[in-house]
Coordinates of C-alpha atoms and ligand atoms in Angstrom, one line a residue:
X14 CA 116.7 55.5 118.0
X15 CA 112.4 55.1 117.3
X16 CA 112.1 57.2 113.8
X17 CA 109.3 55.3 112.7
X18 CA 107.3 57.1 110.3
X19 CA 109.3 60.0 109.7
X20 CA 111.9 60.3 106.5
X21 CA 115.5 59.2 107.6
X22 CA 118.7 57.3 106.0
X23 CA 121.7 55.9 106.7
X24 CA 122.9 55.8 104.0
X25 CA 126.8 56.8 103.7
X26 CA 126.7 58.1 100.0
X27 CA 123.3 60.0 100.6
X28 CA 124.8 61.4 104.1
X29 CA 128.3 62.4 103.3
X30 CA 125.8 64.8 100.5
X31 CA 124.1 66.1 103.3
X32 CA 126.5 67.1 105.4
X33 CA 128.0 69.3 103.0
X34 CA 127.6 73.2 102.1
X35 CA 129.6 75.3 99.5
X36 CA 132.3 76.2 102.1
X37 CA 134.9 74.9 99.5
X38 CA 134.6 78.3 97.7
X39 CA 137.2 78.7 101.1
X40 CA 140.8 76.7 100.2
X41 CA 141.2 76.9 104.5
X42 CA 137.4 75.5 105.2
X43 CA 137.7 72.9 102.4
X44 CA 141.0 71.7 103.9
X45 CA 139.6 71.5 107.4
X46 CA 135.8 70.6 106.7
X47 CA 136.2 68.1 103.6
X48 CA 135.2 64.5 104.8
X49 CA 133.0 65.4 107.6
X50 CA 129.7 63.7 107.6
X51 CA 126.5 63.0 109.7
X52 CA 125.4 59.8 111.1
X53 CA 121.6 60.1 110.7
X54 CA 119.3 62.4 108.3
X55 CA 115.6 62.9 109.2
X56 CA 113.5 65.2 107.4
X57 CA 110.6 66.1 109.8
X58 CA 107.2 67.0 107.8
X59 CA 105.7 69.0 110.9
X60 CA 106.6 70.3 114.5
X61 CA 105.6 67.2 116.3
X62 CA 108.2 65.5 113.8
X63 CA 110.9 67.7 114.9
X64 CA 109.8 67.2 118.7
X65 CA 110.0 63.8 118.7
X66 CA 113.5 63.9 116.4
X67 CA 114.9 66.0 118.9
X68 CA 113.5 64.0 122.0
X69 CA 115.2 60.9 120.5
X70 CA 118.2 62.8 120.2
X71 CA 118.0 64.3 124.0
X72 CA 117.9 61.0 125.1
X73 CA 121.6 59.5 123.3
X74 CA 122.9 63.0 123.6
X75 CA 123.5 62.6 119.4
X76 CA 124.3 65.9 118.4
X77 CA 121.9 67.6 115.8
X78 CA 122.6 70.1 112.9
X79 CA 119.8 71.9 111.0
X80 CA 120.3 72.0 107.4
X81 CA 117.8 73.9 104.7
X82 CA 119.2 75.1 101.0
X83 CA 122.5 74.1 102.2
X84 CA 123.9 77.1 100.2
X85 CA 126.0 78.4 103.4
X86 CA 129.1 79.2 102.8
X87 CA 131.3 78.9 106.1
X88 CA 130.4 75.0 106.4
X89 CA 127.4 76.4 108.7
X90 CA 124.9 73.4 108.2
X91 CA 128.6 70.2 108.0
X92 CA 128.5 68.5 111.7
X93 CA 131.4 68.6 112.8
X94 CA 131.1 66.1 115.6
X95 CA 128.8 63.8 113.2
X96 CA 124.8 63.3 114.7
X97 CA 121.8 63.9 113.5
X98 CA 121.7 66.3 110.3
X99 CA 118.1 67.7 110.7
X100 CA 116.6 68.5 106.8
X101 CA 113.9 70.9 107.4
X102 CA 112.8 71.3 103.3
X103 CA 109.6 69.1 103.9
X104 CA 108.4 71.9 106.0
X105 CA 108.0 74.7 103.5
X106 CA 104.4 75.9 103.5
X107 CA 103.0 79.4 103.3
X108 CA 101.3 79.7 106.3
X109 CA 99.8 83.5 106.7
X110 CA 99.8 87.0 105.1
X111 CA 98.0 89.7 107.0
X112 CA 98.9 93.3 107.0
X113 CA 102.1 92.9 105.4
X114 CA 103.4 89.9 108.1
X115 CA 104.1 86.6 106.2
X116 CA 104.6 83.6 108.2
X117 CA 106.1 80.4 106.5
X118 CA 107.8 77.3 108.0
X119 CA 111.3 77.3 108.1
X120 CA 112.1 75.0 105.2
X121 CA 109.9 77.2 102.2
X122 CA 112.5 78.3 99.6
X123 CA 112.6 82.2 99.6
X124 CA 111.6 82.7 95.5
X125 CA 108.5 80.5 96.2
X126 CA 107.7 82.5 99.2
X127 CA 107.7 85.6 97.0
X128 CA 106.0 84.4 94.3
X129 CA 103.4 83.6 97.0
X130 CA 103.0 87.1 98.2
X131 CA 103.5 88.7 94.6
X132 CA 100.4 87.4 94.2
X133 CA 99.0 89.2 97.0
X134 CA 100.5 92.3 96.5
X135 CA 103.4 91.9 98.5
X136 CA 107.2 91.1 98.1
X137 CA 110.1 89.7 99.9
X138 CA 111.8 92.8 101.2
X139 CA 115.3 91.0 101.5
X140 CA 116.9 88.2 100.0
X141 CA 120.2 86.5 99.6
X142 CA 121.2 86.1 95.8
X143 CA 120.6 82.2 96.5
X144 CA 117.0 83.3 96.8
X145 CA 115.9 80.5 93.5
X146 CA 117.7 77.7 96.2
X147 CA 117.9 79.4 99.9
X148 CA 114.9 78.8 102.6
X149 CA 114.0 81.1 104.5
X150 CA 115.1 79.2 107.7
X151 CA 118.6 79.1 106.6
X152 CA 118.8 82.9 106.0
X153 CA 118.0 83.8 109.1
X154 CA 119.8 81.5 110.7
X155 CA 122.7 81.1 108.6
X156 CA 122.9 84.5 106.3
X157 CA 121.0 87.7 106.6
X158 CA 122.5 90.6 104.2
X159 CA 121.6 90.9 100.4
X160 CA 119.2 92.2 97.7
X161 CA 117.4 94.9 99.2
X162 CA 119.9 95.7 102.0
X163 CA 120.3 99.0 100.6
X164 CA 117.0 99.7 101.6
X165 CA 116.2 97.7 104.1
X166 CA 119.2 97.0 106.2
X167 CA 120.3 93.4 107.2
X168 CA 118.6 90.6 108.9
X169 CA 119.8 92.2 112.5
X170 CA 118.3 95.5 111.7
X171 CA 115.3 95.9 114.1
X172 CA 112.4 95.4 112.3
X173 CA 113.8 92.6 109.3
X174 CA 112.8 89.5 111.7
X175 CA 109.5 89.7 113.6
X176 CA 109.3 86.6 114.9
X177 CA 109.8 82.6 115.5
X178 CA 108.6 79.2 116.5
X179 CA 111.9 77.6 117.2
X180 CA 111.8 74.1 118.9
X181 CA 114.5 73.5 121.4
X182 CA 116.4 71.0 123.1
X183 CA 115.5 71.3 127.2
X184 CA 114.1 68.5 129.2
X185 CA 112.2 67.8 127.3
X186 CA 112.6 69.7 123.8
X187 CA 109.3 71.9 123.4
X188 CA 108.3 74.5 120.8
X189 CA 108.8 78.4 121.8
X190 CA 106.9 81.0 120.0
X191 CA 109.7 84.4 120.4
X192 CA 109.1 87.1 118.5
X193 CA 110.8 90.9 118.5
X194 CA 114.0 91.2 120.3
X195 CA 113.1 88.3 122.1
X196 CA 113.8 86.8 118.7
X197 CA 117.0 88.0 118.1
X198 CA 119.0 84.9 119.7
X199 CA 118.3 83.1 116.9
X200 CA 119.6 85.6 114.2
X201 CA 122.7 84.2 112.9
X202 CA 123.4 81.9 115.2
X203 CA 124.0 79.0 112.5
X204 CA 121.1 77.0 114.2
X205 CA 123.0 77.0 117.7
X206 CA 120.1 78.4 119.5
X207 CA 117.7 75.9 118.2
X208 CA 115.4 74.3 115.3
X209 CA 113.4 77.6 113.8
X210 CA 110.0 75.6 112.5
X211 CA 107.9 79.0 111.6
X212 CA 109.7 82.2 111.0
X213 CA 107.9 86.0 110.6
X214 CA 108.6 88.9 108.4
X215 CA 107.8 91.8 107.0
X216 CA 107.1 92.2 103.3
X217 CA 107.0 95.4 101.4
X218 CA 104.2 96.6 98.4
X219 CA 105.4 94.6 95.0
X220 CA 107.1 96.7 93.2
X221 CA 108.2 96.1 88.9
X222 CA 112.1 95.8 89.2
X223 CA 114.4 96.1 86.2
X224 CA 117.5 94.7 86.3
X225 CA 120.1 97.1 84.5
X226 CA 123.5 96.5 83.7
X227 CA 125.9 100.5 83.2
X228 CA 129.6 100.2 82.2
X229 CA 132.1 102.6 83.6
X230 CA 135.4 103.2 81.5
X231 CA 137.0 103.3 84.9
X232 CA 136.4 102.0 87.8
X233 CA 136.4 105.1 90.8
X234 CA 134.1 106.6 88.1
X235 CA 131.5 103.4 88.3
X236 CA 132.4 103.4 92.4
X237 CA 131.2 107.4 92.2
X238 CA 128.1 106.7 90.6
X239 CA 127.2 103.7 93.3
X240 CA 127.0 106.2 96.0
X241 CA 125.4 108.6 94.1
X242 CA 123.1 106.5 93.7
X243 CA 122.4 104.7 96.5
X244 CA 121.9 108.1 98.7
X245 CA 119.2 109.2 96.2
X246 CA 116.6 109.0 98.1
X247 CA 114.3 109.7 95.2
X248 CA 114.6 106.4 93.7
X249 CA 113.3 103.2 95.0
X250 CA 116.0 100.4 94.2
X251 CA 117.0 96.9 95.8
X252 CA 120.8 96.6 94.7
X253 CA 123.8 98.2 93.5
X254 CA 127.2 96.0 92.6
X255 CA 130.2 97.7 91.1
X256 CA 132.6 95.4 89.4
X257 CA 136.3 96.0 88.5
X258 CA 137.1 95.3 84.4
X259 CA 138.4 91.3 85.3
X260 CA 134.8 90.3 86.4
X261 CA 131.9 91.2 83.7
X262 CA 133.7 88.8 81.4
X263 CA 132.5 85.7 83.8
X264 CA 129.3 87.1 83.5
X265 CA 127.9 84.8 80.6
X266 CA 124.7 86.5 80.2
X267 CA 125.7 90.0 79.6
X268 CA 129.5 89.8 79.2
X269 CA 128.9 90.4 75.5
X270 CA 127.5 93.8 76.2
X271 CA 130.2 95.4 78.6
X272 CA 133.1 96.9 76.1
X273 CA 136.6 94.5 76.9
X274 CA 138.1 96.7 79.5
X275 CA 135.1 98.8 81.2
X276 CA 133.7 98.4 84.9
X277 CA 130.0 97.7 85.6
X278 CA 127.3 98.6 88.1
X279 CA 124.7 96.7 88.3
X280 CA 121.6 97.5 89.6
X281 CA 118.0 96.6 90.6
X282 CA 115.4 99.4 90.2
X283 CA 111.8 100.3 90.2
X284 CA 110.4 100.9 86.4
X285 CA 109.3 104.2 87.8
X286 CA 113.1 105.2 89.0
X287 CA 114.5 103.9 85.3
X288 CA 114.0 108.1 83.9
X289 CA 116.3 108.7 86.9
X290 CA 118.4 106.0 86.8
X291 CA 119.1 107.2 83.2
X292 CA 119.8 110.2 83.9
X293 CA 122.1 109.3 86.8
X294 CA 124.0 107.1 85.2
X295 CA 125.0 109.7 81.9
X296 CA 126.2 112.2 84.2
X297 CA 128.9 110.2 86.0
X298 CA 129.9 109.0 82.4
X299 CA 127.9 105.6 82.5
X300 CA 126.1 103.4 79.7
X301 CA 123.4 101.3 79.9
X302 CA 124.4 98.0 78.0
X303 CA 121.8 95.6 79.2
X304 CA 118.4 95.7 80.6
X305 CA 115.7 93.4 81.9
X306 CA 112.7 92.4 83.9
X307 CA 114.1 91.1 87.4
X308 CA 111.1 89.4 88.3
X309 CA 110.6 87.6 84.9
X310 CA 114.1 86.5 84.6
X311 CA 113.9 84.8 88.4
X312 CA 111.0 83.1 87.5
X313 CA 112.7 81.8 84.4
X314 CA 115.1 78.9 84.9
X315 CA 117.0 79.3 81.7
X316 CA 117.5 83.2 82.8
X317 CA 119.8 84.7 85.0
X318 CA 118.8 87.4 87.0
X319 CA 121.5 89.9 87.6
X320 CA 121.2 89.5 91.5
X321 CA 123.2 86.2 90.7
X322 CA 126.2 88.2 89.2
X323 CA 126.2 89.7 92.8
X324 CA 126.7 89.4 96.3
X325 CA 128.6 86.0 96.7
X326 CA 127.1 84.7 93.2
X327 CA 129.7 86.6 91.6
X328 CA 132.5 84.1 93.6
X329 CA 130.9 81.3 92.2
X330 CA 130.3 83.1 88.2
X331 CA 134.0 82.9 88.8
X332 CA 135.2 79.9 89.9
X333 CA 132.8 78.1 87.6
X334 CA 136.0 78.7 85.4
X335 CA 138.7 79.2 87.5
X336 CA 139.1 77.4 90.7
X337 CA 142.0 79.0 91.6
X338 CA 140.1 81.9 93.2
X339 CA 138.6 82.6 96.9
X340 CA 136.8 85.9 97.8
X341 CA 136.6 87.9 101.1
X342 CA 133.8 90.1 102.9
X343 CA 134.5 92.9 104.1
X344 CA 132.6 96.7 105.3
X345 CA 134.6 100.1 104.5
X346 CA 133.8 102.7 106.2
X347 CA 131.0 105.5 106.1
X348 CA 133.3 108.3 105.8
X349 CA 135.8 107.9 103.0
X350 CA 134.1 104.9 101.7
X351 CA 135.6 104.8 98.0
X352 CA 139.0 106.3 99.6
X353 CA 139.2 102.9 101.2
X354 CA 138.5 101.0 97.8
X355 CA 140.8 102.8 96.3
X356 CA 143.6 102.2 98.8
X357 CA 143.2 98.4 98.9
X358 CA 142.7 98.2 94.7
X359 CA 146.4 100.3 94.7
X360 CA 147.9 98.1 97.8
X361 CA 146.6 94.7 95.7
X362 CA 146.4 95.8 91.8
X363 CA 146.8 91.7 90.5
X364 CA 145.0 89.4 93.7
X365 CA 141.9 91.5 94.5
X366 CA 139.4 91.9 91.9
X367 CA 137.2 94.5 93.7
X368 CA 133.5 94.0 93.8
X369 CA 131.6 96.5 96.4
X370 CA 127.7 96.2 97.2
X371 CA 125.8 99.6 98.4
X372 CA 124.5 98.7 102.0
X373 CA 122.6 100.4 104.8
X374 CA 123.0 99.9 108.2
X375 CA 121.5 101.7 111.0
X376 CA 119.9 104.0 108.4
X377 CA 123.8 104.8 107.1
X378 CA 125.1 103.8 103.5
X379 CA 128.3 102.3 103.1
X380 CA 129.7 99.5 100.7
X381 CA 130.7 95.9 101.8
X382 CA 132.4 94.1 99.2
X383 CA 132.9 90.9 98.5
X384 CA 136.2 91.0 96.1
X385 CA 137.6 87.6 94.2
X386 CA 140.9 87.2 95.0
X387 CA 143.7 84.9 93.2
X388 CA 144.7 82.3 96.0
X389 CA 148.2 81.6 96.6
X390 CA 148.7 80.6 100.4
X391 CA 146.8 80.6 103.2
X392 CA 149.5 83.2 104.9
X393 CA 149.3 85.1 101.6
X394 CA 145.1 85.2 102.4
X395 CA 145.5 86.7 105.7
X396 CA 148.2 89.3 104.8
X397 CA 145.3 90.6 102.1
X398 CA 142.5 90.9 105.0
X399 CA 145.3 92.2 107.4
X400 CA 145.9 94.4 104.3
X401 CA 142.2 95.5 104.0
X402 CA 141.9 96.2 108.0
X403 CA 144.5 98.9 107.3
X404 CA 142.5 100.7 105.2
X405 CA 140.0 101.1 107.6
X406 CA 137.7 98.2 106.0
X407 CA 136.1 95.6 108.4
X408 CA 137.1 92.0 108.0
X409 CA 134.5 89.8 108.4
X410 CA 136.5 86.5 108.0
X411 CA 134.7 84.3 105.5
X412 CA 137.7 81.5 106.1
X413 CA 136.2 80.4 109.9
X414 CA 133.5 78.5 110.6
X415 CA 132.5 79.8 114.1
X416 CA 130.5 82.6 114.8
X417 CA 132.6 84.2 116.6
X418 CA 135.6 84.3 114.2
X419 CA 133.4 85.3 111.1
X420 CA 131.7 88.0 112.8
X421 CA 133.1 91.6 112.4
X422 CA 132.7 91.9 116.2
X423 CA 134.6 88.7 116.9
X424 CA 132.1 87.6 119.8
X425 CA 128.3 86.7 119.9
X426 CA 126.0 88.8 121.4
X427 CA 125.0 88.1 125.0
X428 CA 121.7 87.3 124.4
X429 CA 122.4 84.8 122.2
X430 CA 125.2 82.9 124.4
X431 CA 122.9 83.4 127.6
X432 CA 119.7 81.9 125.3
X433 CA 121.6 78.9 124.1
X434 CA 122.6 77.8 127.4
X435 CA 119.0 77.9 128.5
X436 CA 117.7 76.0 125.1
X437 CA 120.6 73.4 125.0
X438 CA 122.0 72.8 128.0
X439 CA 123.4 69.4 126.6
X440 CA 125.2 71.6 123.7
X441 CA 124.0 69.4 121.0
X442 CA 122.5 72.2 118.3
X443 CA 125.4 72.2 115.6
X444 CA 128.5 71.6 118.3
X445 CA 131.3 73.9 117.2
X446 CA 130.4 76.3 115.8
X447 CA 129.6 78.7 119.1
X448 CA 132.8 79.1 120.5
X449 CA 132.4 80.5 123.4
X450 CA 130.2 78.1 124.8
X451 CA 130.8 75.4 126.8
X452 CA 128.1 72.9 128.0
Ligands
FAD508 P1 121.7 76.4 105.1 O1 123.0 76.5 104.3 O2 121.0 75.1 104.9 O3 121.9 76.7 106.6 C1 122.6 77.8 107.0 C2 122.8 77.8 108.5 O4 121.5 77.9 109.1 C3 123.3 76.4 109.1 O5 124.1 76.7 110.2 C4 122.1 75.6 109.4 O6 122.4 74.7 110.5 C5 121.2 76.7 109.9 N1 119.8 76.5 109.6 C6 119.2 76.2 108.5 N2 117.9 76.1 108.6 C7 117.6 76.2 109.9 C8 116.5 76.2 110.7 N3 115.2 75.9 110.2 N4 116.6 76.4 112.1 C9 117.8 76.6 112.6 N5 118.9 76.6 111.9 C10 118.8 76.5 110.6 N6 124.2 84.8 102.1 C11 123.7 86.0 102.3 O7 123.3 86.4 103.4 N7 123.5 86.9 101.2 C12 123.9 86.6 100.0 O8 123.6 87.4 99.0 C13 124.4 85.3 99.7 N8 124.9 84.9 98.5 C14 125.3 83.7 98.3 C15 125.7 83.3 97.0 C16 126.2 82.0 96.8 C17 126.5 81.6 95.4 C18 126.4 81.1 97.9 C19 126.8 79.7 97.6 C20 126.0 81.5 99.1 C21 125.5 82.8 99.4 N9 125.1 83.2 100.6 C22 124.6 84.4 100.8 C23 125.1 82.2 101.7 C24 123.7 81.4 101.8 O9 123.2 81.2 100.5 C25 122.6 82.2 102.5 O10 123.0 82.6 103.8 C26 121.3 81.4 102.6 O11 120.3 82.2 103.1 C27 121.4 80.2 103.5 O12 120.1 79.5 103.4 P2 120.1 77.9 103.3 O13 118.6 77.5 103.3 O14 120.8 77.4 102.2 O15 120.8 77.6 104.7

C-alpha cells in the first residue's frame, strides 16, 4: 500500500492503542472486544488524503474504520476484522460561521469548536459530556444525545445535523456533499455509511450558563422537581441529572457539599433563569449546595464542570473507584415517567443506582437514564434490562456493539441500509457493526 506522505504506523504497541475505545466500562464488550487491533493507522491532514487512503484501501479490499475522540462507548471506532483504522484528528479546523451554520472538519474537538463560536456570539447547541475530548465527527457518527437535549432534542431530531461532506468508498471513492435528510444516513451509523470530512450545524445565541448542584432528602422528591423543571418553559437551561444518595459521594468536586444521605439534581441554567431556578428548587424542598460558572469551569483543566458528573460521565466518576460497576441506557415513558423510576428503584433497591437525565424528543419531555449498576453476571445484566422493559422503560442495550442491537428500535433505518450499499458496496466501512448488511 503507496502512503507516502501522509501520517501512518505499524507499529503494534501504537496500533493495539488505536483500536481501542472505552467499551470496557461493558464486562460483555470487554470480554468480546479486548485484543482486537488494526493493521494500519493513517491520519489524513485533508480530503485528498482521505481519497487517496481510501482508494488504496478499495484496491486490497483492507477494511477501514474511522476513529476521532475515541470516547465511544460500544467499541464503535475497535475493527473488528483488523484494516485500516482511519484517525481523522489532523482534520479539525473551523471552517465557516454564517447566520448561525458552523461548518468544521470532522476531526475538531467539540469544546474548541465552541470556544470558537463563543467568540462570535454563538454556542454549541448540543454536546456529549466528552465535549473537552469528543470531535464533532465522532458524535454524529458515533453518539448524538447530551447537554442541551432537553432543549434541543438529539442528533436525529430534524434540524440538529444540517449537513456533510462524507468521502465514500465506490469505484472509485469520491467526496459527497449531503445535507438535510439526505444527510441522515450518516447519523449514527458508527461510520458505516462512510468517512464524514466536513460536518454542518446549527449553533444557538451564547448564553452565561451556571452550573448548580440542589440536594433532595429523597429521591421521588429530587425526580419531582426534574420534571418540574424541565417543562418550565420560562427558563432557558441545557441539563437536568437527578442522582440517587450512592452517587454524589463519587463526585469529588462537590461530594463535600451534598449532606451523607440526600439526592442531587444537577443542572445547567442561564444566569437569567437562576431567580427561578431558586425559587423552583425551595418549593419542591430542594437546596442549592454548590454553584458555578459552566463555561469557566470547561475552560479550566483543573475544574470539573458538572456536565461530567452526567450523562455517561457519571459511569466513569464511578468506576474510577470501583470497577465492579457497569451502567445501562434506557427511555421511560412520557406518561408516568417517574412511576416507571420508581417501579424499577423498588424491583432493584441494591444493583441499580438510579441516575435519570430530562430529555426532549419530538418536542415531548421524558427522562432517559443512565443508572450504575453492581455487576454480578452477564445473565444477572440482562434480567435487570428485561427488568426495566417491564416497567415500560426502553432498553437501549449499551452491552452490543452493532447498531442494530443497541438501538431502541432494534433495526436501522432504511435509508441508511439502502445508502451504505450504494457507498460501500465492497462493505469495508467499520465491517460488523451493521448487521443487517451483507456485501
Ligand atoms: P469515536 O469514539 O472516535 O467514534 C465514534 C464512532 O464514530 C465510531 O464508530 C467511529 O468509527 C465513528 N466516527 C468517528 N469519526 C468519524 C468520521 N469522521 N466519519 C465517520 N465515522 C466516524 N455519548 C453521547 O452521545 N452523549 C454523552 O453524553 C456521552 N457521554 C459519555 C461519557 C463518557 C465518560 C464516555 C466514555 C462516553 C460518552 N459518550 C457519550 C460516548 C462518546 O463520548 C460520544 O458519542 C462522542 O461524541 C464520540 O465522539 P468521538 O470523537 O470520541 O468518536
Amino acid at each position: 500500500m503507496e502512503l507516502e506522505g501522509i501520517e501512518h504506523s505499524r507499529d503494534r504497541a501504537l496500533l493495539r492503542q488505536k483500536s481501542r475505545d472505552f467499551y470496557w466500562y461493558s464486562p460483555v464488550l470487554k470480554r468480546q472486544l479486548d485484543g482486537k487491533s488494526a493493521d494500519l493507522w493513517a491520519r489524513p491532514r485533508n480530503e485528498d488524503e482521505v481519497l487517496h487512503i481510501l482508494r488504496e484501501c478499495r484496491a486490497v479490499r483492507m477494511p477501514v474504520t474511522a476513529r476521532g475522540g475515541a470516547t465511544g462507548n460500544y467499541g464503535q471506532c475497535v475493527p473488528l476484522e483488523g484494516g485500516l483504522v482511519l484517525d481523522l484528528t489532523a482534520m479539525a479546523a473551523p471552517i465557516s460561521l454564517t447566520d448561525g451554520v458552523l461548518e468544521a472538519e470532522a476531526g475538531a474537538k467539540m469544546i474548541d469548536l465552541d470556544l470558537w463560536a463563543r467568540e462570535r456570539g454563538w454556542e454549541l447547541r448540543i454536546w456529549p459530556s466528552t465535549k473537552r475530548t469528543a470531535t464533532i465527527g465522532g458524535f454524529v457518527a458515533g453518539g448524538g444525545a447530551g447537554v442541551g437535549g432537553m432543549s434541543h432534542g438529539t442528533m436525529r431530531e430534524r434540524g440538529n445535523l444540517l449537513g456533510v461532506r462524507l468521502a465514500t468508498l465506490e469505484d472509485p471513492p469520491r467526496i459527497l456533499d449531503i445535507e438535510g435528510d439526505a444527510a441522515n444516513p450518516v447519523n449514527r451509523t458508527y461510520g458505516t455509511t462512510g468517512i464524514i470530512t466536513r460536518v454542518r450545524i446549527p449553533l444557538a445565541p451564547a448564553q452565561a450558563w451556571r452550573d448548580v448542584a440542589i440536594s433532595f432528602a429523597d429521591f421521588p422528591e429530587a425526580g419531582r422537581f426534574a420534571l418540574a423543571f424541565a417543562f418550565a418553559d420560562g427558563i432557558a437551561k441545557k441539563m437536568c441529572a437527578v442522582f440517587d444518595s450512592r452517587l454524589p459521594p463519587f463526585f469529588r468536586g462537590i461530594a463535600d457539599a451534598v449532606p451523607e444521605g440526600h439526592s442531587l439534581a444537577l443542572v445547567m441554567v442561564t444566569a437569567a433563569g437562576m431567580l427561578a431556578l431558586r425559587e423552583m428548587a425551595a418549593e419542591h424542598g430542594g437546596s442549592i449546595v454548590a454553584e458555578q460558572d459552566s463555561v469557566a469551569a470547561e475552560r479550566d483543566p483543573a475544574a470539573t464542570p458538572f456536565y461530567e458528573y452526567c450523562w455517561n460521565h457519571t459511569t466513569l466518576q464511578v468506576l474510577k473507584k470501583d470497577r465492579g460497576v457497569t451502567y445501562l441506557q434506557c427511555r421511560f415513558p412520557f406518561e408516568g415517567t417517574l412511576e416507571s423510576v420508581e417501579a424499577v428503584r423498588a424491583k432493584f433497591p441494591d444493583e441499580v443506582w438510579m441516575h435519570t437525565e430530562c430529555v426532549r424528543f419530538g418536542g415531548r419531555i421524558t427522562m432517559t437514564a443512565l443508572p450504575v449498576i453492581r455487576f454480578t453476571t452477564e445473565e444477572r445484566l440482562a434480567e435487570i434490562m428485561a427488568g426495566f422493559e417491564a416497567a415500560g422503560a426502553g432498553i437501549a442495550n449499551a452491552h452490543v456493539f452493532t447498531i442494530e442491537e443497541g438501538s431502541g428500535y432494534r433495526r436501522v433505518p432504511g435509508d441508511q441500509l439502502g445508502f451504505k450499499r450504494r457507498v460501500d458496496p465492497l462493505g469495508l466501512f467499520n465491517p460488523g457493526k451493521m448487521l443487517s448488511f451483507t456485501a
